[in-house]
Coordinates of C-alpha atoms in Angstrom, one line a residue:
Chain A
M1 CA 204.8 51.3 57.7
A2 CA 207.7 49.8 56.8
I3 CA 208.5 46.8 55.8
I4 CA 210.6 45.0 58.5
L5 CA 213.5 42.7 57.5
Y6 CA 215.0 39.9 60.1
D7 CA 218.9 40.7 58.4
L8 CA 221.9 38.5 59.8
V9 CA 224.7 40.8 61.7
G10 CA 228.1 39.8 62.4
I11 CA 230.7 42.3 64.4
D12 CA 230.7 45.9 63.2
D13 CA 227.2 45.1 62.3
R14 CA 228.4 43.6 59.2
R15 CA 225.2 42.0 57.1
F16 CA 227.0 39.3 55.7
S17 CA 223.8 37.1 54.5
S18 CA 223.3 36.3 51.1
N19 CA 219.9 35.3 51.4
C20 CA 219.4 38.3 53.5
W21 CA 221.3 40.9 50.7
R22 CA 218.6 38.8 48.0
T23 CA 215.3 40.0 50.4
R24 CA 216.8 43.6 51.2
L25 CA 218.0 44.0 47.6
A26 CA 214.3 42.5 46.4
I27 CA 212.7 45.4 48.9
A28 CA 215.0 48.1 47.2
H29 CA 213.7 46.9 43.6
K30 CA 210.0 47.6 44.5
G31 CA 210.5 50.6 46.5
L32 CA 209.2 49.9 49.6
D33 CA 211.2 51.2 52.9
C34 CA 212.6 48.2 55.1
E35 CA 213.8 48.6 58.1
T36 CA 216.4 45.9 59.5
V37 CA 216.7 44.3 62.5
P38 CA 220.0 42.8 62.9
T39 CA 220.1 39.5 64.4
R40 CA 222.5 36.5 64.9
F41 CA 222.5 32.9 64.2
T42 CA 221.7 32.5 68.0
E43 CA 218.5 34.8 68.0
I44 CA 216.7 33.3 65.2
D45 CA 214.6 31.8 67.4
Q46 CA 213.4 34.9 68.9
I47 CA 211.4 36.0 66.1
G48 CA 207.5 36.3 65.6
D49 CA 206.1 32.5 66.7
G50 CA 209.5 31.5 67.5
T51 CA 209.7 29.0 64.9
F52 CA 211.5 30.2 62.5
K53 CA 214.7 28.4 62.2
T54 CA 216.5 30.6 58.9
I55 CA 216.4 34.0 58.0
P56 CA 215.5 35.5 55.8
V57 CA 212.3 36.7 57.6
I58 CA 209.9 39.5 57.0
D59 CA 207.1 41.2 58.9
N60 CA 205.3 43.4 57.0
N61 CA 202.3 44.7 58.9
G62 CA 201.8 41.6 60.8
D63 CA 202.3 39.0 57.4
Y64 CA 205.2 37.0 58.8
V65 CA 206.8 35.0 55.2
V66 CA 210.4 33.5 55.5
D67 CA 213.1 32.3 52.6
S68 CA 214.3 34.6 50.0
W69 CA 212.3 33.1 47.3
S70 CA 208.7 33.1 49.4
I71 CA 209.5 36.6 50.0
A72 CA 210.1 38.0 46.2
E73 CA 207.0 35.6 45.1
Y74 CA 205.3 37.6 47.9
L75 CA 206.2 40.9 47.2
D76 CA 205.1 40.1 43.8
D77 CA 201.8 39.1 44.7
K78 CA 201.1 42.2 47.3
Y79 CA 202.0 44.7 45.0
P80 CA 201.8 44.1 41.5
E81 CA 202.0 47.7 40.9
R82 CA 205.3 48.2 41.7
P83 CA 208.1 47.0 39.0
P84 CA 208.0 42.7 39.2
I85 CA 210.9 41.4 41.2
L86 CA 210.2 38.2 39.3
G87 CA 208.5 39.6 36.1
G88 CA 206.7 36.9 34.9
S89 CA 207.4 33.3 34.1
D90 CA 210.3 34.4 31.8
G91 CA 211.4 35.8 34.5
N92 CA 210.5 33.6 37.1
Q93 CA 212.1 30.6 35.2
H94 CA 215.1 32.9 34.6
A95 CA 215.7 33.6 38.4
R96 CA 215.5 30.1 39.3
F97 CA 218.2 29.1 36.9
V98 CA 220.5 31.9 38.0
Q99 CA 219.4 31.1 41.7
E100 CA 220.6 26.9 41.3
W101 CA 223.9 28.3 39.6
A102 CA 224.8 30.9 42.1
V103 CA 223.9 28.5 45.1
T104 CA 225.4 25.1 43.8
R105 CA 227.9 25.7 41.9
I106 CA 228.8 29.2 43.3
S107 CA 228.4 29.4 46.7
Q108 CA 228.7 26.3 47.6
F109 CA 232.0 25.8 46.2
L110 CA 233.0 29.7 47.4
F111 CA 232.4 28.1 51.1
T112 CA 235.5 26.5 51.7
M113 CA 237.2 29.7 50.3
I114 CA 235.2 32.4 53.1
V115 CA 234.2 29.7 55.7
E116 CA 236.8 30.8 57.9
D117 CA 236.7 34.7 57.6
I118 CA 232.7 34.2 58.0
H119 CA 233.7 33.0 61.6
A120 CA 235.8 35.7 62.1
H121 CA 233.5 38.3 61.8
L122 CA 230.7 36.4 64.4
T123 CA 230.0 37.7 67.6
P124 CA 231.2 36.0 70.9
E125 CA 227.7 34.8 70.9
D126 CA 227.6 33.4 67.7
Q127 CA 230.9 31.7 67.2
E128 CA 230.6 28.6 68.6
W129 CA 227.6 27.3 67.3
F130 CA 228.8 28.6 63.8
Y131 CA 232.0 26.6 64.6
N132 CA 230.3 23.4 65.2
S133 CA 227.3 23.7 63.0
R134 CA 229.8 24.1 59.9
S135 CA 232.8 21.7 60.7
K136 CA 229.8 19.2 61.1
R137 CA 228.8 20.0 57.9
L138 CA 232.3 19.9 56.0
G139 CA 233.0 16.8 58.0
R140 CA 236.2 18.4 59.2
D141 CA 236.8 21.2 61.4
I142 CA 236.7 25.0 60.2
T143 CA 240.5 25.4 60.9
G144 CA 242.7 25.6 57.5
V145 CA 239.5 24.7 55.3
Q146 CA 241.0 27.9 53.7
V147 CA 244.5 26.6 53.2
G148 CA 244.9 26.4 49.3
R149 CA 242.1 28.9 48.7
E150 CA 244.2 31.1 45.9
S151 CA 244.3 28.0 43.6
R152 CA 240.5 27.3 43.8
L153 CA 240.3 31.1 43.2
V154 CA 241.2 29.8 39.4
E155 CA 238.3 27.5 39.8
L156 CA 235.7 29.9 40.6
R157 CA 236.4 32.4 38.3
Q158 CA 236.1 29.8 35.6
R159 CA 233.0 28.6 36.9
L160 CA 231.6 32.2 36.7
E161 CA 232.1 32.0 32.8
P162 CA 228.3 31.8 31.8
M163 CA 227.7 35.2 33.8
R164 CA 230.5 36.8 32.4
S165 CA 229.5 36.7 28.8
V166 CA 226.3 37.3 29.4
V167 CA 227.3 41.0 31.0
R168 CA 229.9 41.8 28.6
N169 CA 227.2 42.6 26.5
T170 CA 224.4 43.6 28.5
P171 CA 224.1 45.8 31.5
Y172 CA 223.0 43.7 33.5
L173 CA 221.8 39.7 33.7
G174 CA 218.0 41.2 33.5
G175 CA 219.2 42.9 30.7
E176 CA 219.2 47.2 30.8
L177 CA 217.8 46.8 33.9
P178 CA 218.5 45.0 36.6
T179 CA 216.0 41.5 38.2
Y180 CA 215.9 39.1 40.6
A181 CA 218.3 37.1 38.5
D182 CA 220.9 39.6 39.2
Y183 CA 220.2 39.7 43.1
V184 CA 220.8 36.2 43.3
A185 CA 223.8 35.9 41.3
F186 CA 225.6 39.2 43.3
S187 CA 224.9 37.4 46.7
P188 CA 228.0 34.9 47.0
F189 CA 229.6 38.0 46.1
I190 CA 228.3 40.4 48.7
W191 CA 228.8 38.1 51.2
A192 CA 232.4 37.5 50.1
R193 CA 233.0 41.1 50.6
T194 CA 231.8 42.0 53.6
V195 CA 233.9 39.4 55.7
S196 CA 236.9 38.5 53.4
S197 CA 240.0 40.2 52.0
L198 CA 240.0 37.7 49.2
A199 CA 239.4 39.9 46.2
L200 CA 237.4 37.2 44.2
L201 CA 237.2 39.1 40.9
E202 CA 239.9 40.6 38.9
K203 CA 239.2 44.4 37.8
D204 CA 239.4 44.0 33.9
D205 CA 236.3 40.9 34.7
P206 CA 233.2 42.8 33.3
I207 CA 232.0 40.8 36.4
Y208 CA 234.0 43.0 38.5
S209 CA 231.8 46.3 36.7
W210 CA 228.8 44.5 37.3
F211 CA 229.6 44.4 40.7
Q212 CA 230.2 47.9 41.0
R213 CA 226.9 48.7 39.0
I214 CA 225.4 46.5 41.7
L215 CA 227.0 47.7 44.7
N216 CA 225.5 51.3 43.1
L217 CA 222.3 50.9 43.1
Y218 CA 219.5 51.9 45.0
D219 CA 221.4 55.1 46.4
G220 CA 224.7 52.4 46.9
L221 CA 222.6 50.1 49.4
A222 CA 225.1 47.7 49.5
R223 CA 228.3 49.4 49.2
K224 CA 227.6 51.2 52.2
N225 CA 227.5 47.5 54.0
P226 CA 230.7 47.4 56.1
G227 CA 233.3 45.1 54.2
Y228 CA 236.4 44.9 52.3
D229 CA 236.4 47.3 49.2
W230 CA 237.8 45.3 46.5
Chain L
M1 CA 207.2 28.0 1.6
A2 CA 208.7 25.9 3.7
I3 CA 212.6 27.2 5.5
I4 CA 215.2 25.8 4.1
L5 CA 217.7 24.9 6.9
Y6 CA 221.1 24.0 5.6
D7 CA 221.8 21.2 8.7
L8 CA 225.3 19.6 9.8
V9 CA 225.4 16.1 8.5
G10 CA 227.1 12.9 8.9
I11 CA 227.3 9.0 7.8
D12 CA 223.4 7.5 7.9
D13 CA 222.0 11.2 7.8
R14 CA 222.9 11.8 11.7
R15 CA 222.0 15.1 12.2
F16 CA 224.7 15.9 15.3
S17 CA 224.9 19.8 15.3
S18 CA 223.9 21.5 18.6
N19 CA 223.8 24.8 16.8
C20 CA 221.6 23.3 14.4
W21 CA 219.2 21.4 16.3
R22 CA 218.4 24.9 18.3
T23 CA 217.1 25.9 14.8
R24 CA 215.1 23.2 13.9
L25 CA 213.5 23.1 17.5
A26 CA 212.9 26.8 16.9
I27 CA 211.6 26.6 13.9
A28 CA 209.3 24.0 14.8
H29 CA 208.3 25.8 18.3
K30 CA 207.1 28.4 15.7
G31 CA 205.0 25.8 13.9
L32 CA 206.6 26.4 10.8
D33 CA 207.2 24.0 8.1
C34 CA 210.7 23.8 8.0
E35 CA 213.1 21.7 4.6
T36 CA 216.5 20.5 5.4
V37 CA 219.4 20.3 3.4
P38 CA 221.7 17.8 5.1
T39 CA 225.3 19.6 4.7
R40 CA 228.7 18.5 5.6
F41 CA 232.1 20.7 7.4
T42 CA 233.4 20.8 3.4
E43 CA 230.4 22.0 1.6
I44 CA 229.3 24.9 4.1
D45 CA 231.1 27.3 1.4
Q46 CA 228.7 26.3 -1.0
I47 CA 225.5 27.7 0.5
G48 CA 223.9 31.0 -0.8
D49 CA 226.6 33.2 -2.0
G50 CA 229.4 31.4 -0.5
T51 CA 230.2 33.5 2.2
F52 CA 228.8 31.2 5.2
K53 CA 231.8 29.8 7.4
T54 CA 229.6 28.2 9.6
I55 CA 225.3 26.2 10.1
P56 CA 223.3 26.7 11.0
V57 CA 222.0 28.8 8.2
I58 CA 218.2 29.5 7.6
D59 CA 216.9 30.7 3.8
N60 CA 213.6 31.7 4.1
N61 CA 212.0 32.1 0.6
G62 CA 215.5 34.4 0.0
D63 CA 216.3 36.0 3.6
Y64 CA 219.6 34.4 4.7
V65 CA 220.1 34.2 8.2
V66 CA 223.4 32.7 9.8
D67 CA 223.6 31.7 13.6
S68 CA 221.9 29.8 16.1
W69 CA 220.7 33.2 18.5
S70 CA 220.4 35.5 15.1
I71 CA 217.9 33.0 13.7
A72 CA 215.9 32.9 16.9
E73 CA 215.7 36.7 16.9
Y74 CA 214.8 36.6 13.4
L75 CA 211.8 34.2 13.5
D76 CA 210.4 35.8 16.5
D77 CA 210.6 39.5 14.8
K78 CA 209.4 38.3 11.5
Y79 CA 206.2 35.6 13.1
P80 CA 205.3 37.7 15.8
E81 CA 201.7 36.3 16.1
R82 CA 203.2 32.7 16.6
P83 CA 204.8 31.6 19.8
P84 CA 208.0 33.8 20.8
I85 CA 211.2 31.6 21.4
L86 CA 212.6 34.3 23.2
G87 CA 209.6 35.4 24.8
G88 CA 210.7 39.1 25.2
S89 CA 213.7 40.9 27.2
D90 CA 213.4 38.8 30.4
G91 CA 213.2 35.1 28.0
N92 CA 215.9 37.0 26.3
Q93 CA 218.2 36.9 28.6
H94 CA 217.2 33.5 30.5
A95 CA 218.2 31.9 27.3
R96 CA 221.3 34.2 27.0
F97 CA 221.8 32.9 30.2
V98 CA 221.2 29.3 29.8
Q99 CA 223.4 29.7 26.4
E100 CA 226.6 30.7 28.1
W101 CA 226.3 28.2 31.0
A102 CA 225.4 25.6 28.1
V103 CA 228.7 26.4 25.9
T104 CA 230.7 27.3 28.1
R105 CA 230.4 24.9 30.9
I106 CA 228.6 21.9 29.5
S107 CA 229.4 21.8 25.7
Q108 CA 233.5 22.6 26.1
F109 CA 233.7 20.2 28.8
L110 CA 231.8 17.4 26.9
F111 CA 233.3 18.0 23.6
T112 CA 236.7 16.1 24.9
M113 CA 234.7 13.1 26.0
I114 CA 233.1 12.6 22.4
V115 CA 235.4 14.3 19.6
E116 CA 236.6 10.8 18.5
D117 CA 233.1 9.8 18.2
I118 CA 232.5 12.8 16.3
H119 CA 235.1 11.9 13.9
A120 CA 234.3 7.9 13.5
H121 CA 230.2 9.4 12.4
L122 CA 231.7 11.3 9.8
T123 CA 231.9 11.0 6.2
P124 CA 235.3 10.8 4.2
E125 CA 234.9 13.9 3.1
D126 CA 234.9 15.5 6.1
Q127 CA 236.6 13.5 8.5
E128 CA 240.3 14.9 7.3
W129 CA 239.1 18.2 7.9
F130 CA 237.6 17.8 11.2
Y131 CA 240.6 15.7 12.8
N132 CA 243.2 18.3 11.2
S133 CA 240.9 21.5 12.7
R134 CA 239.9 19.9 16.0
S135 CA 243.4 18.5 17.1
K136 CA 244.4 22.3 16.2
R137 CA 241.8 23.7 18.6
L138 CA 242.6 21.0 21.3
G139 CA 246.2 21.6 20.9
R140 CA 247.2 17.3 20.5
D141 CA 245.8 15.0 18.2
I142 CA 242.5 14.5 18.8
T143 CA 243.1 10.3 19.0
G144 CA 243.0 9.2 22.5
V145 CA 241.4 12.5 23.7
Q146 CA 238.6 10.2 25.2
V147 CA 240.5 8.1 26.7
G148 CA 239.3 8.5 30.9
R149 CA 236.0 10.1 29.8
E150 CA 234.3 8.0 32.5
S151 CA 235.6 10.0 35.4
R152 CA 235.0 13.2 33.4
L153 CA 231.3 12.1 33.6
V154 CA 231.2 12.3 36.9
E155 CA 232.1 16.2 36.9
L156 CA 229.8 16.7 34.2
R157 CA 227.0 15.8 36.0
Q158 CA 228.2 17.8 39.1
R159 CA 228.2 20.9 36.6
L160 CA 224.6 19.9 35.0
E161 CA 223.2 20.6 39.1
P162 CA 221.5 23.7 38.1
M163 CA 219.5 22.7 35.6
R164 CA 218.8 19.4 37.5
S165 CA 217.8 21.6 40.3
V166 CA 215.1 23.1 38.1
V167 CA 213.4 20.2 36.1
R168 CA 212.8 18.7 39.6
N169 CA 210.2 21.2 40.3
T170 CA 209.2 22.5 36.6
P171 CA 208.5 19.9 33.3
Y172 CA 210.8 22.7 31.5
L173 CA 213.7 25.6 31.8
G174 CA 211.0 27.5 30.3
G175 CA 208.5 26.2 33.2
E176 CA 205.2 24.2 32.8
L177 CA 206.0 24.9 28.7
P178 CA 209.3 24.5 26.8
T179 CA 211.3 28.2 25.4
Y180 CA 214.5 28.3 24.0
A181 CA 216.6 28.0 27.4
D182 CA 215.3 24.3 26.6
Y183 CA 216.3 24.0 23.2
V184 CA 219.7 25.4 24.4
A185 CA 220.1 23.4 27.3
F186 CA 218.9 20.3 25.4
S187 CA 221.5 20.8 22.4
P188 CA 224.7 19.6 24.4
F189 CA 222.4 16.2 25.0
I190 CA 221.3 16.0 21.3
W191 CA 224.9 16.2 20.1
A192 CA 226.0 13.4 22.2
R193 CA 223.3 10.8 21.8
T194 CA 223.9 11.5 18.2
V195 CA 227.4 10.0 17.8
S196 CA 228.3 8.5 21.1
S197 CA 226.9 5.0 23.1
L198 CA 228.1 7.3 26.4
A199 CA 225.0 7.5 28.6
L200 CA 225.3 11.0 30.0
L201 CA 222.3 10.3 32.2
E202 CA 221.3 7.8 34.5
K203 CA 217.6 7.3 34.4
D204 CA 216.6 7.9 37.6
D205 CA 218.5 11.7 37.1
P206 CA 215.4 14.2 36.7
I207 CA 216.9 15.7 33.4
Y208 CA 216.8 12.5 31.9
S209 CA 212.9 12.8 32.9
W210 CA 213.7 16.5 31.1
F211 CA 215.9 15.2 28.1
Q212 CA 212.7 12.2 27.1
R213 CA 210.6 15.0 27.1
I214 CA 212.2 17.2 24.7
L215 CA 213.2 14.4 22.6
N216 CA 208.9 13.4 22.4
L217 CA 208.0 17.7 21.8
Y218 CA 206.8 18.2 18.0
D219 CA 205.8 14.5 17.1
G220 CA 209.7 13.1 18.5
L221 CA 211.0 15.3 15.8
A222 CA 214.7 14.6 17.7
R223 CA 214.0 11.4 18.2
K224 CA 213.8 10.4 14.9
N225 CA 217.1 11.3 14.4
P226 CA 219.6 9.0 14.7
G227 CA 221.6 8.2 17.2
Y228 CA 222.1 6.2 20.7
D229 CA 219.8 5.3 22.8
W230 CA 220.6 6.1 25.8

């Protein structure tokens, strides 16, 4: 039976969640079948026994697992005969560092550049909830937060320098083949691409080529997701 | 025979080079004997056949190797029966990402906070060469560059967030044991500690505890280096 993934969704079937994309690519990396259940923010409390607060959540034949990192560990434990997602101690620590970097230095900064775009691509049921919760997180109304984002884009591209240096020399952060480090680094980009016309990358940036490679993985899994083709 | 390491030196036998410290810790990680040859900037051209422009350089019984990364690879190739420094593909890519992060996001930024301190701790033979080459690199005289560094320290500590998140949960970036990822992340800190009284870390920062752990490794190898005890 396929693994069921509860996957955050906006309008037009847009799957924009960076956290859910990590899991979707991890499942594909394992070569496992996946069925997604499009889920709105305001529907998360209807998953399983109703205790879940965040997604991704997977249901693997009755095993419910929440949190993208825990899911990656679960899949490696459950299917040790398939290609490792995390790759043992070294690969685990590699992915963990890249994840913390991507979250604290990239996604949190990028948030102010796309939060109104996310809002614009949510269903009406989710928009009010999202507006209120994100305004609270920011300490101000999200309306107008994106103003000046072109100058923040310069800073964002500077922050990306460590991964630029790596993918200039190897096709993936993982080396010759992608690993979970690549999926966590990819996740802010697919998040933005799904909802925003703002091109984060210039075409001559080595990260752009890397991004295209990940979009093409697994029969173009991420490329098929509705989004802005930058 | 011990490996000979040509090691950058200032006054009072201060070994301040971040690149040389990576190599010194890598050799200790392998459990190999090391003899250092204190070398001033203006003496680098006297090493070996006189073609070297940078250090570290090692001389392992006639094998001359330059560049800290190449030396780490050389040691793993030459002594595969000893603990790996880079740890195969995953460990290699892990160390590479952390190195690029440490160089492009930490050391280059930290440079403007300690460059006058470095100058103050060089022998007279090196000071003029250093002053001119670093002023050229910065596009201005280094005198006065450190002004305002307290506010840049706030930014530096924010930039350290990815490694803070990791070492909050595991003793080392490598996990339970240190790997080359730790040595490359450590190298900007020992660089600063050797020449500058500016305390980069607060004592309740998880990175502070991690820093103390690395200072203690290999019978206190790095702690014994003359420096400012912050």
